XYZ file of C-alpha atoms in Angstrom:
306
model
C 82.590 144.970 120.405
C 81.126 142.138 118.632
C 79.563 144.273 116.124
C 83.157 145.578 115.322
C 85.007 142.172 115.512
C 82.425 141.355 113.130
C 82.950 144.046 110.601
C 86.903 143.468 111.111
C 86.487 139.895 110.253
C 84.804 140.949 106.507
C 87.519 143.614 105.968
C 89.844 140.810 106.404
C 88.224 138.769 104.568
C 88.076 141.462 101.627
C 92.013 142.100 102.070
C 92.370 138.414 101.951
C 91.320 138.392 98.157
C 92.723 141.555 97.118
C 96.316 139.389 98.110
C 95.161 135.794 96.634
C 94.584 138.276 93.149
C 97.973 139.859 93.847
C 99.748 136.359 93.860
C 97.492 134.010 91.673
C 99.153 137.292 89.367
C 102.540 136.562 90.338
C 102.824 132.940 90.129
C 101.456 133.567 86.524
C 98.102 131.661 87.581
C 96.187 134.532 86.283
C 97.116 136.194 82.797
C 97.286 139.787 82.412
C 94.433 139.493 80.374
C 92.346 137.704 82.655
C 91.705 141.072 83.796
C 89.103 142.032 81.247
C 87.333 138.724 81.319
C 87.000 140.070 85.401
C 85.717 143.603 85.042
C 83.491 141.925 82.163
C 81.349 140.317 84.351
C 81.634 142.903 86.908
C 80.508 145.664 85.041
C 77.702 143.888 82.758
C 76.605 140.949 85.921
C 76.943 141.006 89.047
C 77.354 144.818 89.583
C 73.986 145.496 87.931
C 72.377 142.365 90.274
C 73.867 144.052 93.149
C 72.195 147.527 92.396
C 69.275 145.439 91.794
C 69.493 143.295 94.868
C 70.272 146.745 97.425
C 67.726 148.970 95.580
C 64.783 146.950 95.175
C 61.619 148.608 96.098
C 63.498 152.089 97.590
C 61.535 155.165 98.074
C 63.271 157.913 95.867
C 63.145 161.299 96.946
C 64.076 164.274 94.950
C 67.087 165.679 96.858
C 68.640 162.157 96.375
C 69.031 163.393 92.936
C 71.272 166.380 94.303
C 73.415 163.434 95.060
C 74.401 163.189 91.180
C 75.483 167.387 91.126
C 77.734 166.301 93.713
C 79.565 163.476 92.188
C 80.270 166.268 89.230
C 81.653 168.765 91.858
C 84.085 166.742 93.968
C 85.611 165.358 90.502
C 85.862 169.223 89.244
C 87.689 170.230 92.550
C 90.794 167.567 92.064
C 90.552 169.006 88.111
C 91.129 172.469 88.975
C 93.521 171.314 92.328
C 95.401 169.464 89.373
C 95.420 171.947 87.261
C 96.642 174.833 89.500
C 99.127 172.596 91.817
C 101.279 171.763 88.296
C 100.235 174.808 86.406
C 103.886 175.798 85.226
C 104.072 172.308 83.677
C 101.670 171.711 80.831
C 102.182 167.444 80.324
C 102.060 167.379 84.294
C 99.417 169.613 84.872
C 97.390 167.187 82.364
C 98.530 163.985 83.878
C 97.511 165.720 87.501
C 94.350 166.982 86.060
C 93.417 163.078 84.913
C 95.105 161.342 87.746
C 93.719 163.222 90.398
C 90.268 163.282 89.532
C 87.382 160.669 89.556
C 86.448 157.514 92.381
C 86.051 153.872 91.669
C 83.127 153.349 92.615
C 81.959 149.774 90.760
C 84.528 147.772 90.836
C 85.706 148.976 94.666
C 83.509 151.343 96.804
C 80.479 148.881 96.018
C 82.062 145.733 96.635
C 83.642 146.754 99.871
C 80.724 148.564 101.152
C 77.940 146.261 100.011
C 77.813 144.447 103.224
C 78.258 147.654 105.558
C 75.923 149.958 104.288
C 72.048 150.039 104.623
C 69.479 150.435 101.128
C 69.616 154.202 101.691
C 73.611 154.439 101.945
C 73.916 152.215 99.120
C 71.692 154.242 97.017
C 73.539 157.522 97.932
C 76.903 156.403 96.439
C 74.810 155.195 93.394
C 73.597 158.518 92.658
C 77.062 159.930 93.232
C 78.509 157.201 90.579
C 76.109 159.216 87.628
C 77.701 161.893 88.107
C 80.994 160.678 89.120
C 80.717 159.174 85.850
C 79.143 162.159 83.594
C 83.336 163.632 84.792
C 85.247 159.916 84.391
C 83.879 158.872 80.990
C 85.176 162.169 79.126
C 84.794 165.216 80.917
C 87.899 164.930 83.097
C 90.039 164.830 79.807
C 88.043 167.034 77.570
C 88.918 169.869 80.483
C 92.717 168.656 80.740
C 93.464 168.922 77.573
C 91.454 171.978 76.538
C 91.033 172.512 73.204
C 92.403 169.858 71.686
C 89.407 167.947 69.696
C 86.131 169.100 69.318
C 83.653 169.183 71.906
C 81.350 167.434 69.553
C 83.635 164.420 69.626
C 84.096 164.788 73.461
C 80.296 164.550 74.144
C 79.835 161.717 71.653
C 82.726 160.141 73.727
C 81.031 160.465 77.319
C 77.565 159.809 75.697
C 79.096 156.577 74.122
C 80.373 155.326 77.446
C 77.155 155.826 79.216
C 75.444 154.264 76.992
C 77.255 151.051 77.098
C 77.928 150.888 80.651
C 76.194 148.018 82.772
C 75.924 149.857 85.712
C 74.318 153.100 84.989
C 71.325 150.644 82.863
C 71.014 149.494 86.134
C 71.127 153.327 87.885
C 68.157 153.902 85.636
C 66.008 150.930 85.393
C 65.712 150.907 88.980
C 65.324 155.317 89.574
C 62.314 154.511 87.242
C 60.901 151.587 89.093
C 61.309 153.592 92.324
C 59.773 156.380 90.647
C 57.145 154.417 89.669
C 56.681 152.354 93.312
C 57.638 149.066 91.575
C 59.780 146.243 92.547
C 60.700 142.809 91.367
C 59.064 139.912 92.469
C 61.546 137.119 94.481
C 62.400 135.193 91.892
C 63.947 137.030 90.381
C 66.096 138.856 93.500
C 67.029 135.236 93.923
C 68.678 134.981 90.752
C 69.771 138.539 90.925
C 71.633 137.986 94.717
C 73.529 134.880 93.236
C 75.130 137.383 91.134
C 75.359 140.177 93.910
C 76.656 137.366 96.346
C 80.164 137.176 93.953
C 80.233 140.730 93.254
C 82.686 141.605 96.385
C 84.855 138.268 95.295
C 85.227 138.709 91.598
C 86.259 142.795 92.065
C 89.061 142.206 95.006
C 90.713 139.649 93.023
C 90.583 142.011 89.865
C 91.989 144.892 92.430
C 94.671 142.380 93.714
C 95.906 141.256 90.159
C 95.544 144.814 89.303
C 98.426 145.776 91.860
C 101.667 146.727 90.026
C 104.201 148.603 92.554
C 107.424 148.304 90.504
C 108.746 151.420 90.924
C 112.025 153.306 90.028
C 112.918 155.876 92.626
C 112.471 159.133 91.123
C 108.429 157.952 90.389
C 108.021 156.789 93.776
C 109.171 160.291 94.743
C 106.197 162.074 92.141
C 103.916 159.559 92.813
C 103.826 159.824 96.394
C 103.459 163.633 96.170
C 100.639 163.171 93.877
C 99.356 160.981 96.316
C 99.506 163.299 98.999
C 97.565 165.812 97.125
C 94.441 163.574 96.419
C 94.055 161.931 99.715
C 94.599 165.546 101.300
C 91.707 166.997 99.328
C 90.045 163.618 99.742
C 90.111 164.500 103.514
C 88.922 168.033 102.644
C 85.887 166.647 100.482
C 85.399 163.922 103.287
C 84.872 165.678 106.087
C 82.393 168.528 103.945
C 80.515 165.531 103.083
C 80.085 164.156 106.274
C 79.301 167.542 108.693
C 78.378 169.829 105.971
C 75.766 168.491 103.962
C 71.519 168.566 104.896
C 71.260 164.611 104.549
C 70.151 161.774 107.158
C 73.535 160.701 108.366
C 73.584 157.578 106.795
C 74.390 159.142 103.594
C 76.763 161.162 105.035
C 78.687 158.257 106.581
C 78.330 156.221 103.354
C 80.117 159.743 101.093
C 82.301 160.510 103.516
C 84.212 157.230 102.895
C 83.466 156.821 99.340
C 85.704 160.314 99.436
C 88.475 157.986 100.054
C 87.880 155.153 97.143
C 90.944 154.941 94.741
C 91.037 156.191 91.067
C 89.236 154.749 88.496
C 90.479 152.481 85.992
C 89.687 154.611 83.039
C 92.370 157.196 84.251
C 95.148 155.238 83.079
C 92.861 155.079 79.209
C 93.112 158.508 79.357
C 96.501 159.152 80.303
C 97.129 157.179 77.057
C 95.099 159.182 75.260
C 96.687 162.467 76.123
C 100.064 160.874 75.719
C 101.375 160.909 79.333
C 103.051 158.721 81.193
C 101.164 155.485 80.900
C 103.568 153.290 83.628
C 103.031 156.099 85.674
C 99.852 155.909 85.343
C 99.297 152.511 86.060
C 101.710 152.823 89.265
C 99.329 155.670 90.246
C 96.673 153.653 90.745
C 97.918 150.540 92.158
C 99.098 152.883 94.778
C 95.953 154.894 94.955
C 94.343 150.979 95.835
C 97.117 150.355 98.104
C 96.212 153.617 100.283
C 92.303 153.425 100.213
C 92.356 149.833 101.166
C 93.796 150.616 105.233
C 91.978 154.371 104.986
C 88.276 153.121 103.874
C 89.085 150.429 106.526
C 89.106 152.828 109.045
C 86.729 154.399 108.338
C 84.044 151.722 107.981
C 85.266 150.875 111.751
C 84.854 154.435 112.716
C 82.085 155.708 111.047
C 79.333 152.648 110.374
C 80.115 150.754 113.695
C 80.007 153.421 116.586
C-alpha cells in the first residue's frame, strides 16, 4: 500500500506540472514560442543525461536489439489500420495514416516513466524509440502519401533527422559503451543526473502548454473516433506486448504501457507537409496527451506496483 501511495503521489506530482504548463499558457506567462526553447533542451540536454544517467554500465544482449524491429512494426500496424479504416477517402486516409501512427517517447514515455522503471525497462523503451523513430522521422509519411516525392528525398529526410537528433547520439554512444563493457566514471553521472533530475519537469510543462482543446463540434466528433481507433489498437498492441512476447517481464511491463504514450509531435509537421488539416492535427494530439495521461496512470499502478 505504501509502495502504491508512493507511486500515486509522483503521478500527481507529474499531472501537477502538465496543469501549471497548461495555465502559465493561458495567463500568457509562457509564449507560444517558449515551446521550442522547451523541447530544445529536452531533446539536446537533459534527455540525453537521462539515457546516460539510466544506462550507465548495462549489459546489452542481442535480442534487446529485436526491441528496435518492434518499434518499426507497431508504427506499421496503425499505418496500414489508417490506411484501410479511411480507405474510400484519400486526404483522410493520409491524415489517419500520419495521425495514427508513431509514440512519444522523449518528451513523455521517458519523463513519466523515469522514476518507475528499473535500468533494464528503461533500456527496452530506448531500443523501441530507434525504431519508433526509423517510422516517425519520414517513413510514416513517405508510406501515406505514396508516390509523391522520391524515395531518395524521403531517405535523405529520415537520415537527416537521425542524424541531428539528441537522443538517438545518446541511443548509440551508450549501445557502444555497453558493447564495449564501459561506463562513465561519477563525475561525470553527477553532472549528467543534474540534467536527468529536470528532465520529467521541463517535458510536463512543455506537454501542459502544449494542450490546445478548442474544438468545434463536428472535429470533436472525428477526433474522438480517431481516437478510438488508436487507443483500441493501442490495447491490441499492449496486451501482445505484455503476454506475447519471450522477454523478462520487466520489459514487458515497461512496452506494454509505452503502447499507450500519445502521438508524437512531429505528426502535426507532417500533416503540414501533406497538406491536411493542421488544427486538426494539433487538436489530435492534445487529446491524444489528454487520454494517455489517466491510461499510462493506470497502468503504472497496475502493472509496476503489484
Amino acid at each position: 500500500m505504501c509502495i502504491e501511495m508512493e507511486a500515486l503521489a509522483k503521478i500527481a506530482g507529474f499531472v501537477a506540472f502538465i496543469i501549471l504548463g497548461y495555465i502559465l499558457r493561458r495567463c500568457n506567462v509562457l509564449k507560444a514560442d517558449t515551446v521550442h526553447a522547451i523541447s530544445g533542451l529536452l531533446l539536446y540536454v537533459t534527455l540525453p543525461c537521462l539515457v546516460m544517467v539510466s544506462l550507465n554500465g548495462i549489459e546489452m544482449k542481442a535480442s534487446f536489439f529485436g526491441l528496435i524491429i518492434l518499434g518499426v512494426l507497431a508504427n506499421l500496424v496503425m499505418v496500414v489500420v489508417g490506411m484501410v479504416w479511411q480507405r474510400k477517402n484519400p486526404t483522410a486516409r493520409t491524415f489517419a495514416a500520419i495521425n495514427l501512427a508513431g509514440y512519444n517517447i522523449g518528451t513523455f514515455a521517458m519523463p513519466f516513466l523515469q522514476s518507475f522503471l528499473s535500468p533494464l525497462g528503461f533500456l527496452s523503451i530506448c531500443m523501441f524509440d530507434i525504431g519508433n523513430a526509423l517510422m516517425c522521422t519520414g517513413t510514416t509519411y513517405s508510406i501515406a502519401v505514396g508516390s509523391e516525392g522520391s524515395r531518395w528525398d524521403y531517405a535523405k529526410s529520415i537520415l537527416s533527422r537521425l542524424a541531428t537528433s539528441g537522443p538517438i547520439w545518446a541511443y548509440g554512444v551508450m549501445m557502444i559503451m555497453a558493447l564495449l563493457h564501459l561506463s562513465f566514471p561519477k563525475a561525470v553521472l553527477d553532472v549528467a543526473q543534474i540534467g536527468a533530475n529536470a528532465n520529467a519537469f521541463l517535458a510536463m510543462i512543455m506537454i501542459g502548454q502544449g494542450i490546445n482543446l478548442m474544438m468545434r463540434r463536428d472535429q470533436v466528433i472525428d477526433l474522438f473516433k480517431l481516437l478510438f481507433v488508436r487507443l483500441l489498437f493501442s490495447a491490441v498492441i499492449s496486451a501482445a506486448f505484455y503476454y506475447l512476447l519471450p522477454f523478462d517481464e520487466e520489459i514487458r511491463r515497461a512496452l506494454a504501457i509505452l503502447a499507450f504514450a500519445p502521438i508524437p509531435a512531429v505528426a502535426m509537421i507532417f500533416s503540414i507537409k501533406a497538406k491536411c488539416d493542421v488544427k486538426m492535427a494539433a487538436n489530435f494530439n492534445s487529446l491524444s496527451v489528454a487520454a494517455s495521461i489517466p491510461i499510462v496512470s493506470a497502468l503504472i499502478l497496475s502493472l509496476i506496483h503489484i
